[in-house]
XYZ file of C-alpha atoms in Angstrom:
717
model
C -42.804 50.003 -35.261
C -46.334 48.972 -34.184
C -47.003 46.250 -31.641
C -50.233 44.240 -31.390
C -50.889 42.956 -27.844
C -53.081 39.940 -27.275
C -54.506 40.429 -23.748
C -55.464 36.795 -23.355
C -51.929 35.613 -23.993
C -50.513 38.393 -21.858
C -52.404 37.284 -18.738
C -51.504 33.647 -19.467
C -47.922 34.812 -19.660
C -48.267 36.411 -16.162
C -49.397 33.095 -14.658
C -46.486 31.253 -16.213
C -44.114 33.951 -15.018
C -45.277 33.477 -11.428
C -43.912 29.947 -11.553
C -40.545 31.332 -12.617
C -40.579 33.764 -9.700
C -40.860 30.903 -7.197
C -37.963 29.140 -8.881
C -35.954 32.360 -8.951
C -36.529 32.984 -5.257
C -34.973 29.635 -4.388
C -32.112 30.128 -6.839
C -31.421 33.675 -5.688
C -31.171 32.828 -2.015
C -28.881 29.878 -2.523
C -26.359 31.110 -5.054
C -25.550 34.645 -4.008
C -22.021 35.755 -3.166
C -23.269 38.850 -1.361
C -26.684 39.655 0.044
C -27.756 41.948 -2.793
C -26.536 44.626 -5.166
C -27.512 47.562 -2.943
C -24.417 49.460 -4.050
C -24.182 49.892 -7.825
C -21.626 51.834 -9.839
C -21.762 50.963 -13.559
C -20.188 52.638 -16.593
C -21.273 51.664 -20.123
C -20.119 53.203 -23.389
C -22.188 53.023 -26.541
C -20.402 50.925 -29.141
C -17.986 49.303 -26.664
C -18.224 45.844 -25.170
C -15.991 46.969 -22.276
C -17.700 48.299 -19.138
C -16.864 48.740 -15.438
C -18.730 47.619 -12.353
C -17.467 49.181 -9.120
C -14.088 49.812 -10.759
C -13.793 46.236 -12.055
C -13.391 45.897 -15.833
C -15.829 43.511 -17.468
C -16.913 42.517 -20.986
C -20.315 42.328 -22.691
C -21.108 39.878 -25.473
C -22.787 42.719 -27.416
C -21.979 46.426 -27.248
C -24.728 48.828 -26.064
C -26.458 50.756 -28.827
C -29.095 53.478 -29.151
C -32.418 52.600 -30.774
C -35.011 55.357 -31.261
C -33.350 57.398 -28.490
C -33.210 54.492 -26.023
C -30.020 52.692 -24.960
C -30.270 48.924 -25.177
C -27.916 46.479 -23.466
C -27.722 42.678 -23.117
C -30.388 41.749 -20.571
C -28.474 39.270 -18.451
C -25.485 41.557 -17.838
C -27.494 44.611 -16.755
C -30.023 42.701 -14.661
C -27.414 40.631 -12.838
C -25.332 43.744 -12.178
C -28.464 45.280 -10.640
C -28.714 42.308 -8.315
C -31.357 40.254 -10.061
C -31.500 36.544 -10.593
C -32.615 36.032 -14.208
C -34.528 33.323 -16.060
C -35.145 33.128 -19.832
C -38.071 31.200 -21.265
C -37.178 30.490 -24.874
C -40.645 29.173 -25.677
C -42.504 32.343 -24.640
C -39.524 34.634 -25.216
C -39.936 35.893 -21.655
C -37.388 37.396 -19.258
C -38.131 37.034 -15.530
C -35.902 38.930 -13.084
C -36.110 38.826 -9.293
C -34.205 40.403 -6.421
C -35.100 40.930 -2.767
C -37.305 43.927 -3.547
C -38.488 43.704 -7.148
C -39.856 41.364 -9.790
C -39.550 42.462 -13.443
C -41.103 40.541 -16.327
C -40.271 41.500 -19.932
C -41.271 39.925 -23.238
C -39.507 40.136 -26.594
C -41.067 42.629 -29.003
C -43.626 43.713 -26.400
C -43.754 47.210 -24.968
C -45.768 45.876 -22.011
C -43.769 44.965 -18.932
C -44.715 43.983 -15.416
C -42.996 45.408 -12.332
C -44.070 43.981 -8.986
C -47.414 42.968 -10.436
C -48.143 46.304 -12.083
C -48.254 46.816 -15.851
C -45.757 49.278 -17.288
C -45.273 50.536 -20.870
C -41.808 50.726 -22.388
C -40.574 53.330 -24.855
C -38.850 50.543 -26.820
C -39.560 46.820 -26.604
C -36.864 44.241 -25.776
C -35.312 42.790 -28.922
C -33.096 39.962 -30.129
C -30.109 41.318 -32.035
C -27.396 39.069 -33.477
C -28.691 36.256 -31.299
C -28.486 38.410 -28.138
C -31.468 39.663 -26.155
C -31.288 43.362 -25.290
C -33.458 45.463 -22.966
C -33.927 49.201 -22.297
C -31.143 50.144 -19.877
C -32.789 53.179 -18.240
C -36.071 51.355 -17.629
C -34.621 48.373 -15.756
C -32.152 50.578 -13.836
C -34.755 53.075 -12.664
C -37.206 50.289 -11.799
C -34.494 49.120 -9.406
C -34.150 52.526 -7.745
C -30.864 53.373 -9.455
C -29.954 56.727 -10.964
C -28.985 56.952 -14.641
C -26.939 59.748 -16.201
C -26.088 60.145 -19.887
C -22.938 61.864 -21.158
C -23.779 63.001 -24.666
C -20.207 64.015 -25.532
C -18.618 60.702 -24.576
C -21.676 58.511 -25.236
C -21.359 56.981 -21.780
C -24.019 55.852 -19.327
C -23.401 55.971 -15.558
C -25.703 53.997 -13.258
C -25.451 54.500 -9.488
C -27.322 53.207 -6.493
C -26.476 53.335 -2.796
C -27.593 50.853 -0.195
C -29.552 52.163 2.773
C -27.957 51.030 6.015
C -28.148 52.785 9.371
C -24.398 52.604 9.924
C -23.824 56.200 10.942
C -21.202 58.176 9.050
C -18.135 56.355 7.745
C -15.257 57.985 5.892
C -12.502 56.187 4.047
C -9.536 57.427 2.083
C -8.341 55.887 -1.165
C -4.838 56.348 -2.514
C -4.068 55.495 -6.124
C -1.359 56.466 -8.582
C -3.735 58.744 -10.481
C -5.627 60.485 -7.661
C -6.518 60.448 -3.993
C -10.153 60.452 -2.923
C -12.104 60.816 0.326
C -15.389 58.896 0.425
C -18.108 59.571 3.001
C -21.033 57.186 3.467
C -23.859 58.452 5.690
C -26.166 55.448 5.460
C -27.970 56.936 2.477
C -25.394 57.806 -0.176
C -21.655 58.007 -0.856
C -20.120 61.429 -1.364
C -16.636 61.944 -2.754
C -13.944 64.588 -2.453
C -11.150 64.347 -4.999
C -7.795 65.633 -3.759
C -5.896 67.015 -6.713
C -2.151 66.941 -5.956
C -2.972 66.570 -2.272
C -2.474 63.852 0.268
C -3.726 63.143 3.787
C -0.902 62.805 6.290
C -3.105 61.899 9.268
C -6.670 62.324 10.477
C -8.681 62.056 13.676
C -12.389 62.035 14.455
C -14.144 63.505 17.477
C -17.786 64.386 18.212
C -18.897 63.924 14.644
C -16.053 65.917 13.108
C -12.970 64.814 11.183
C -9.671 66.715 11.385
C -7.054 66.181 8.696
C -3.498 67.227 7.996
C -3.461 67.730 4.221
C -0.231 68.208 2.304
C -0.013 69.885 -1.100
C 2.627 68.351 -3.322
C 3.025 71.356 -5.604
C 3.516 73.891 -2.797
C 5.216 71.553 -0.341
C 2.890 72.941 2.336
C 0.541 71.442 4.897
C -2.625 72.626 6.572
C -5.175 71.590 9.181
C -8.583 70.973 7.648
C -12.037 70.070 8.901
C -14.191 67.684 6.874
C -17.561 69.451 6.895
C -20.611 69.033 4.679
C -18.576 66.767 2.399
C -16.017 69.484 1.807
C -12.652 70.443 3.280
C -12.664 73.585 5.396
C -9.257 75.102 6.162
C -8.703 75.785 9.875
C -4.991 76.614 10.042
C -2.553 77.186 7.213
C 0.976 75.811 7.413
C 0.016 73.512 10.275
C 0.283 69.777 10.765
C -1.111 67.563 13.493
C 1.466 65.483 15.332
C -0.805 63.754 17.822
C -4.221 63.969 19.445
C -5.971 62.574 22.504
C -9.175 63.137 24.461
C -9.252 65.071 27.719
C -11.894 67.051 29.597
C -14.577 66.480 26.946
C -12.264 67.922 24.279
C -9.997 66.611 21.572
C -6.513 67.889 22.419
C -4.422 68.424 19.284
C -0.646 68.732 19.309
C 0.655 70.341 16.157
C 3.452 72.216 14.435
C 3.318 75.669 12.828
C 5.547 75.377 9.774
C 5.986 79.162 9.368
C 6.636 80.122 12.980
C 8.480 76.836 13.429
C 7.156 75.914 16.817
C 4.633 73.506 18.290
C 1.159 74.467 19.427
C -1.316 73.063 21.940
C -4.885 73.196 20.593
C -8.288 71.799 21.504
C -11.692 71.162 19.957
C -14.820 70.948 22.120
C -17.152 69.639 19.419
C -18.207 73.100 18.271
C -15.172 75.360 18.051
C -11.414 75.067 17.597
C -9.106 76.848 20.063
C -5.369 77.474 20.346
C -4.555 76.827 24.013
C -0.857 77.752 23.820
C 1.527 78.496 21.004
C 5.280 78.029 21.270
C 4.539 74.903 23.294
C 6.502 71.693 22.607
C 5.131 68.597 24.348
C 7.375 65.866 25.705
C 6.171 63.168 28.101
C 2.556 63.544 29.180
C -0.027 61.664 31.229
C -3.536 62.015 32.631
C -3.934 61.194 36.320
C -6.859 61.911 38.635
C -8.497 64.073 35.950
C -5.376 66.204 35.525
C -3.263 66.533 32.388
C 0.457 66.742 33.197
C 2.880 67.785 30.431
C 6.652 68.080 30.245
C 6.981 71.062 27.927
C 9.617 73.168 26.149
C 9.498 76.421 24.207
C 11.604 78.382 21.735
C 12.900 80.498 24.587
C 14.740 77.348 25.655
C 12.726 76.973 28.840
C 11.626 73.629 30.220
C 8.864 73.063 32.744
C 6.328 70.538 33.965
C 2.816 71.984 33.813
C -0.638 70.761 34.764
C -4.091 71.468 33.343
C -7.216 70.549 35.271
C -10.883 70.528 34.318
C -11.591 74.014 35.678
C -9.284 75.867 33.270
C -7.217 75.321 30.158
C -4.446 77.586 31.427
C -1.296 75.493 32.143
C -0.038 75.841 35.735
C 3.644 75.237 36.466
C 4.287 72.289 38.791
C 8.059 72.594 38.552
C 10.156 74.940 36.476
C 13.377 73.946 34.691
C 12.476 70.239 34.875
C 12.213 67.480 32.251
C 10.289 64.217 32.701
C 12.314 61.280 31.422
C 10.015 58.434 32.404
C 7.055 57.665 34.616
C 4.904 54.835 35.873
C 1.359 55.104 37.196
C -0.272 53.093 39.955
C -3.605 53.558 41.716
C -2.483 56.309 44.090
C 0.685 57.883 42.662
C 2.727 58.631 39.587
C 6.441 57.870 39.989
C 8.619 60.071 37.810
C 12.288 60.128 36.893
C 13.704 63.285 35.399
C 16.498 65.804 35.292
C 16.911 69.527 35.573
C 17.386 72.017 32.798
C 20.871 72.711 34.110
C 23.535 70.417 35.483
C 23.590 66.667 35.674
C 21.300 66.048 38.608
C 18.717 63.308 38.293
C 15.503 63.427 40.277
C 12.838 61.061 41.506
C 9.425 62.649 41.927
C 6.136 61.395 43.336
C 3.003 63.121 42.032
C -0.172 62.481 44.033
C -2.592 64.230 41.632
C -4.533 65.784 44.496
C -4.035 69.375 43.347
C -2.495 71.594 40.692
C -0.079 73.152 43.165
C 3.632 72.396 43.300
C 3.117 70.623 46.640
C 1.569 67.666 44.780
C 4.722 67.330 42.662
C 7.147 66.198 45.366
C 10.835 65.655 44.714
C 11.736 62.754 46.959
C 15.301 62.240 45.779
C 17.823 64.561 44.167
C 20.953 63.511 42.372
C 19.623 59.994 41.958
C 21.564 57.399 40.046
C 20.984 57.369 36.301
C 20.492 53.621 36.672
C 17.168 53.940 38.484
C 14.661 51.597 36.837
C 11.257 53.276 36.827
C 9.691 49.832 37.304
C 11.663 49.398 40.529
C 10.046 52.266 42.384
C 7.118 51.492 44.711
C 5.190 53.191 47.481
C 4.638 50.980 50.518
C 3.274 51.919 53.909
C 3.522 55.579 52.952
C 7.222 55.235 52.181
C 8.975 55.308 48.826
C 11.210 52.299 48.116
C 13.751 52.506 45.286
C 16.173 49.984 43.839
C 19.355 51.771 42.765
C 22.159 49.621 41.386
C 20.877 46.653 43.386
C 20.704 48.553 46.699
C 17.313 49.012 48.322
C 16.604 52.528 49.551
C 13.688 54.036 51.408
C 13.238 57.769 50.909
C 11.785 60.157 53.467
C 11.959 63.941 53.229
C 14.390 63.733 50.331
C 16.663 61.519 52.410
C 17.564 58.216 50.747
C 18.394 55.553 53.337
C 19.830 52.148 52.666
C 17.544 49.381 53.868
C 19.053 46.469 55.783
C 17.255 43.591 57.438
C 17.890 42.586 61.023
C 18.717 38.897 61.205
C 19.914 36.829 64.161
C 23.502 37.892 64.754
C 23.862 40.479 61.958
C 22.220 43.077 59.800
C 21.897 41.965 56.168
C 21.961 44.119 53.048
C 20.653 42.182 50.065
C 21.307 42.796 46.402
C 17.869 43.597 44.993
C 16.567 42.800 41.515
C 12.799 43.300 41.740
C 10.103 44.808 43.938
C 6.333 44.439 43.874
C 3.547 45.408 46.240
C 0.998 42.599 46.450
C -1.964 42.375 48.803
C -0.576 45.125 51.062
C 2.833 43.527 51.424
C 6.180 44.327 49.793
C 7.944 41.513 47.976
C 11.642 41.964 47.230
C 13.483 39.637 44.856
C 17.143 39.310 45.906
C 20.259 37.604 44.540
C 22.917 35.648 46.413
C 25.218 38.692 46.786
C 24.932 39.849 50.379
C 26.648 42.297 52.747
C 26.659 41.886 56.537
C 26.903 44.547 59.257
C 27.153 44.572 63.026
C 25.017 46.742 65.260
C 27.227 49.752 64.483
C 26.793 49.207 60.719
C 30.410 48.218 60.322
C 31.005 45.680 57.586
C 31.628 42.122 58.853
C 31.937 38.645 57.407
C 28.949 36.357 57.458
C 28.607 34.812 60.894
C 29.346 31.089 60.819
C 26.022 30.136 62.335
C 23.994 32.003 59.693
C 22.637 30.091 56.704
C 24.238 31.263 53.500
C 21.946 33.442 51.400
C 21.329 31.886 47.995
C 18.815 34.379 46.699
C 15.056 34.365 46.920
C 12.136 36.600 47.793
C 11.672 38.569 51.008
C 8.168 39.419 52.172
C 7.937 42.685 54.117
C 4.815 42.778 56.247
C 2.422 45.674 56.596
C 2.626 47.763 59.747
C 6.297 48.080 58.892
C 8.610 48.897 61.778
C 12.177 50.150 61.360
C 14.934 51.094 63.772
C 16.292 54.587 64.199
C 18.238 56.156 61.376
C 21.984 55.544 61.499
C 24.657 57.447 59.602
C 27.917 55.659 58.920
C 30.610 56.989 56.599
C 28.141 59.322 54.869
C 25.714 56.441 54.225
C 22.342 56.516 55.921
C 20.846 53.216 57.069
C 17.504 52.084 58.334
C 16.844 48.563 59.595
C 13.722 46.471 59.100
C 13.137 44.834 62.450
C 12.867 41.119 63.085
C 9.322 39.918 62.874
C 8.430 42.511 60.245
C 9.664 40.447 57.330
C 10.172 36.827 56.393
C 12.222 34.890 53.882
C 9.315 33.996 51.665
C 11.170 32.017 48.979
C 14.725 30.811 49.485
C 17.469 29.434 47.259
C 16.272 31.160 44.113
C 18.102 33.392 41.624
C 15.098 35.435 40.435
C 14.743 36.244 36.741
C 11.451 38.151 36.890
C 8.604 39.016 39.209
C 5.145 40.326 38.327
C 1.643 40.669 39.674
C -0.909 39.019 37.406
C -4.546 39.177 38.445
C -4.858 37.663 41.909
C -1.413 36.105 41.839
C 2.195 37.048 42.418
C 4.479 35.293 39.921
C 8.206 34.748 40.464
C 10.441 32.718 38.229
C 14.134 31.962 38.133
C 16.693 29.261 38.869
C 16.926 27.110 41.979
C 20.337 27.887 43.500
C 20.971 24.282 44.621
C 19.415 22.018 41.978
C 19.800 24.569 39.171
C 16.226 23.710 38.155
C 14.315 26.487 36.453
C 11.215 27.127 38.514
C 8.058 29.205 38.641
C 6.286 30.167 41.854
C 2.724 31.449 42.006
C 1.177 32.878 45.164
C -2.429 34.005 45.622
C -1.989 35.386 49.120
C -2.773 32.055 50.767
C -1.150 29.220 48.820
C 2.214 29.082 47.104
C 2.734 26.734 44.153
C 6.088 25.659 42.776
C 6.527 24.378 39.222
C 9.765 22.908 37.922
C 11.295 23.123 34.450
C 9.836 26.541 33.558
C 12.502 27.991 31.288
C 10.697 31.228 30.447
C 7.382 32.966 30.980
C 6.208 34.320 27.629
C 2.938 35.965 28.559
C 0.216 36.081 31.187
C -3.499 36.856 31.177
C -6.117 36.953 33.934
C -9.873 37.287 34.158
C -12.279 36.206 36.862
C -10.601 33.669 39.120
C -8.400 32.342 36.314
C -4.773 33.174 35.593
C -3.243 31.802 32.386
C 0.531 31.579 32.026
C 2.125 30.912 28.642
C 5.535 29.322 29.317
C 8.481 27.664 27.665
C 9.141 24.521 29.686
C 11.216 21.354 29.619
C 9.764 17.893 29.004
C 11.890 15.545 31.113
C 10.601 12.426 29.352
C 11.894 13.481 25.952
C 14.528 15.948 27.216
C 13.145 18.579 24.836
C 11.754 22.079 25.186
C 8.127 22.829 24.475
C 5.497 25.515 25.023
C 2.665 25.106 27.519
C -0.254 27.140 28.816
C -0.619 26.741 32.585
C -3.885 27.641 34.296
C -4.338 28.632 37.929
C -7.878 28.761 39.303
C -7.947 29.742 42.943
C -5.185 27.664 44.502
C -5.374 24.828 41.964
C -2.846 24.792 39.131
C -2.684 22.559 36.058
C -1.609 22.382 32.427
C -4.291 23.672 30.099
C -2.529 22.592 26.900
C 0.941 21.141 26.317
C 3.127 21.499 23.237
C 1.341 24.603 22.039
C 3.183 27.733 20.921
C 0.689 30.532 21.559
C 0.708 33.410 19.076
C -2.394 35.377 20.121
C -4.971 35.155 22.860
C -7.893 37.174 24.175
C -10.311 37.270 27.065
C -13.795 37.215 25.582
C -16.542 37.511 28.173
C -15.009 34.938 30.493
C -13.685 32.679 27.730
C -10.073 32.335 26.671
C -9.663 32.256 22.886
C -6.169 31.505 21.654
C -4.315 30.466 18.524
C -0.895 29.083 17.781
C 1.116 26.099 16.617
C 0.474 22.662 18.111
C 3.536 20.462 17.817
C 1.674 17.146 18.128
C -0.325 17.723 14.955
C 2.236 20.061 13.386
C -0.411 22.591 12.483
C -1.885 25.877 13.624
C -5.128 25.730 15.583
C -7.637 27.898 17.408
C -8.903 26.819 20.837
C -11.360 28.163 23.377
C -11.633 27.554 27.090
C -14.420 28.443 29.468
C -15.302 25.361 31.471
C -13.579 22.958 29.079
C -10.931 23.095 26.354
C -12.481 23.015 22.872
C -10.729 22.886 19.503
C -12.473 25.477 17.360
C -10.404 25.452 14.153
C -8.239 22.446 13.466
C -5.841 23.442 10.690
C -6.101 27.195 10.414
C -3.397 29.843 9.910
C -4.576 33.085 11.536
C -3.531 36.297 9.787
C -6.196 38.644 11.189
C -7.133 38.932 14.866
C -9.211 41.846 16.144
C -11.325 42.226 19.266
C -14.107 44.781 18.791
C -16.317 45.365 21.823
C -17.587 41.939 22.885
C -16.696 40.158 19.629
C -13.460 38.677 18.301
C -12.953 38.493 14.534
C -10.486 35.915 13.236
C -9.439 35.648 9.601
C -7.029 33.269 7.971
C -6.359 30.266 5.774
C -8.194 27.002 6.308
C -5.509 24.609 5.117
C -7.927 21.716 4.742
C -10.164 23.504 2.227
C -7.354 25.836 1.024
C -9.727 28.779 1.392
C -9.476 32.000 3.341
C -12.254 32.284 5.915
C -13.636 34.766 8.424
C -15.026 33.769 11.822
C -16.513 35.650 14.736
C -16.410 34.593 18.381
C -18.948 35.978 20.833
C -20.293 34.727 24.178
C -17.979 31.742 23.848
C -19.563 30.707 20.539
C -17.969 30.523 17.097
C -19.776 31.721 13.970
C -18.604 31.148 10.414
C -19.090 34.404 8.518
C -17.597 34.118 5.048
C -15.447 32.013 2.782
C -12.770 33.175 0.331
C -11.974 36.485 2.005
C -8.692 37.999 3.198
C -9.242 40.688 5.826
C -7.285 43.938 5.916
C -9.302 45.948 8.445
C -12.612 45.757 10.296
C -14.154 48.716 12.112
C -17.256 48.740 14.296
C -19.874 51.297 13.340
C -23.459 51.712 14.514
C -25.079 48.458 15.654
C -25.425 45.945 14.116
C -22.977 46.906 11.353
C -19.264 46.581 10.641
C -17.261 47.974 7.713
C -14.700 45.570 6.271
C -11.771 46.255 3.948
C -10.767 42.935 2.393
C -9.629 40.984 -0.637
C -12.413 38.996 -2.264
C -11.169 35.574 -3.346
C -14.557 34.379 -4.639
C -14.353 32.249 -7.736
C -17.168 34.259 -9.320
C -15.199 37.483 -9.026
C -13.839 38.803 -12.294
C -10.492 39.325 -10.559
C -8.718 36.485 -8.739
C -8.080 38.797 -5.791
C -10.265 41.894 -5.928
C -10.085 44.384 -3.091
C -13.547 45.197 -1.764
C -15.225 47.336 0.844
C -18.086 45.558 2.579
C -20.863 46.211 5.059
C -21.496 43.313 7.415
C -24.879 43.078 9.167
C -24.244 41.179 12.394
C -27.938 40.514 13.032
C -28.709 39.022 9.617
C -25.232 37.587 9.022
C -25.179 39.200 5.567
C -22.413 40.947 3.608
C -23.081 43.830 1.226
C -20.496 44.994 -1.282
C -20.073 48.780 -1.161
C -17.261 49.103 -3.661
C -14.736 46.999 -5.573
C -11.203 47.801 -6.613
C -10.785 50.351 -3.831
C -7.320 50.975 -2.346
C -8.251 51.952 1.220
C -5.562 53.803 3.178
C -7.640 54.192 6.339
C -11.233 54.214 7.605
C -12.943 56.149 10.392
C -16.292 55.795 12.069
C -17.519 59.339 12.746
C -19.590 59.049 15.916
């Protein structure tokens, strides 16, 4: 077919087209669902009106066909899939297409086209067939930077394009009924690894590498693999990772050898993989003062507690034939409960972390009661205090001594419920049950002149002084002298005690009035609040302490939820009748969500210097703090749409409508990767699962892939 081109009309056509471009620019920027079509994955089949776009099935109004060796497709479908906004001028039979990077102008029956102001010649001109305008598929795709591949056997055309974003490397794993696939996006392209009859059990990333436990369904075997150069490299056969953590600039991997049938301790330093110890089962473990302490077991049926420090990976025995049951860490010590490999003895150990020698792992009490609460062990004034079955003991040189308090006319042994060290003083919560002793530690009745103990809190002062040790009927006693303690709170049956920020909190029931009360103490001022039925949660930052409570409204004689705020010594209600579900400290602002009974709806509030309602009728179903930002997703019940918001620096930003969030991960600034369900009305599916890139600087979303069933995502730093 020959085409005659009238140059005069062609240049007139270019002027007219410029007007369309201006109109398109406005239309494009105001009607887009996503920022652009940077990521393209299209499958067309010659002779079929069915095609797929990022795994979503769609329909053409005219099937693609081949004309003189060139595939032609309906213009609007292909151009819009490539991210263009399209205008058709019926009078001049002109197609004008615009996206953020390109302008393409085509004319029916003309082999001359214009791309970004430059003239181009087509192999086949656009045509009108059966009332439908078709254009050369390869030309418009390659003008857009996409790659086109042709499958001669199946007569299919595959068009791909990957957005360029400096996200760093991101890997995600897709599980479907037909196959499992690993995808890796490096900011330039997406690579895939198809796992035939294989599945990922777990994976971890460290120093730019990804470790995976891969199971093979056919062989019922597992192996440890390294994801390298977009391929799986086998490290250990018949091995599965059980856990991993970072220590000493290494990734420590705990795993199981399925052939030898024992656990192994391994490490990866970023370059090489090492087996530290085989036949090494790990129980309780902790890192303290740069030392890794492990309660271990082996197939020789030997237990031990070992330590590894930063000078060597060789485990050193702290105590043989010992098992850690529980532990709690404070600033200076680790308190440990455990038992021996033989017998029924229970031990209490204090580990100071100062060395790798056994002297740092000090048994302070043998044959301890099995009822020792690890949270009721404290170190105060260089002495270990333990609550065992309600009796307060101080332990020195493996000698547990019962602690009694010298009062006027008698020595008093209180029944203890709680202990906390706060501002260099020991606070002991006690019940009304009390025993009295004379100077010889013989049991006596309460002296008549003494006020009956009705529970409360005892404050033991620093510079603690005690009397000489006394032994009576095999029990050892030590007495806290008068003047070295005071009855800090009286007539209280304590329910709980905790240190929160700069405050000591104690709540319970008043023994006389039976009121339920909460005390707060900042070291200078004590506050008492009535009708506090329960403390649900606490949070502190700066000079503020927030206390989420269940309290009683005496006016209506009903229960409600309230957030109480203490700033310095001042205390007040922040919000009343609010059942808090989630809250977060965000750079000095409190962001919280929950149900407000007065409006009978869920809301989101913020507080920095004043209480502000941020979202008035909003059901939160996603809440994730990432660095200095908080992402909140949920249903806006006023508009009946799912929305995503971000809070940062105390400010709220609306990000996107009609989106249900599954997962958000932070990658290289300013980007986030989001796994979500797209509820947009222009989506071909009413609820299509999508993988998105979010640019936090531009506030734009870019669709990476649709129809993906993400199992997990990792940012490979």
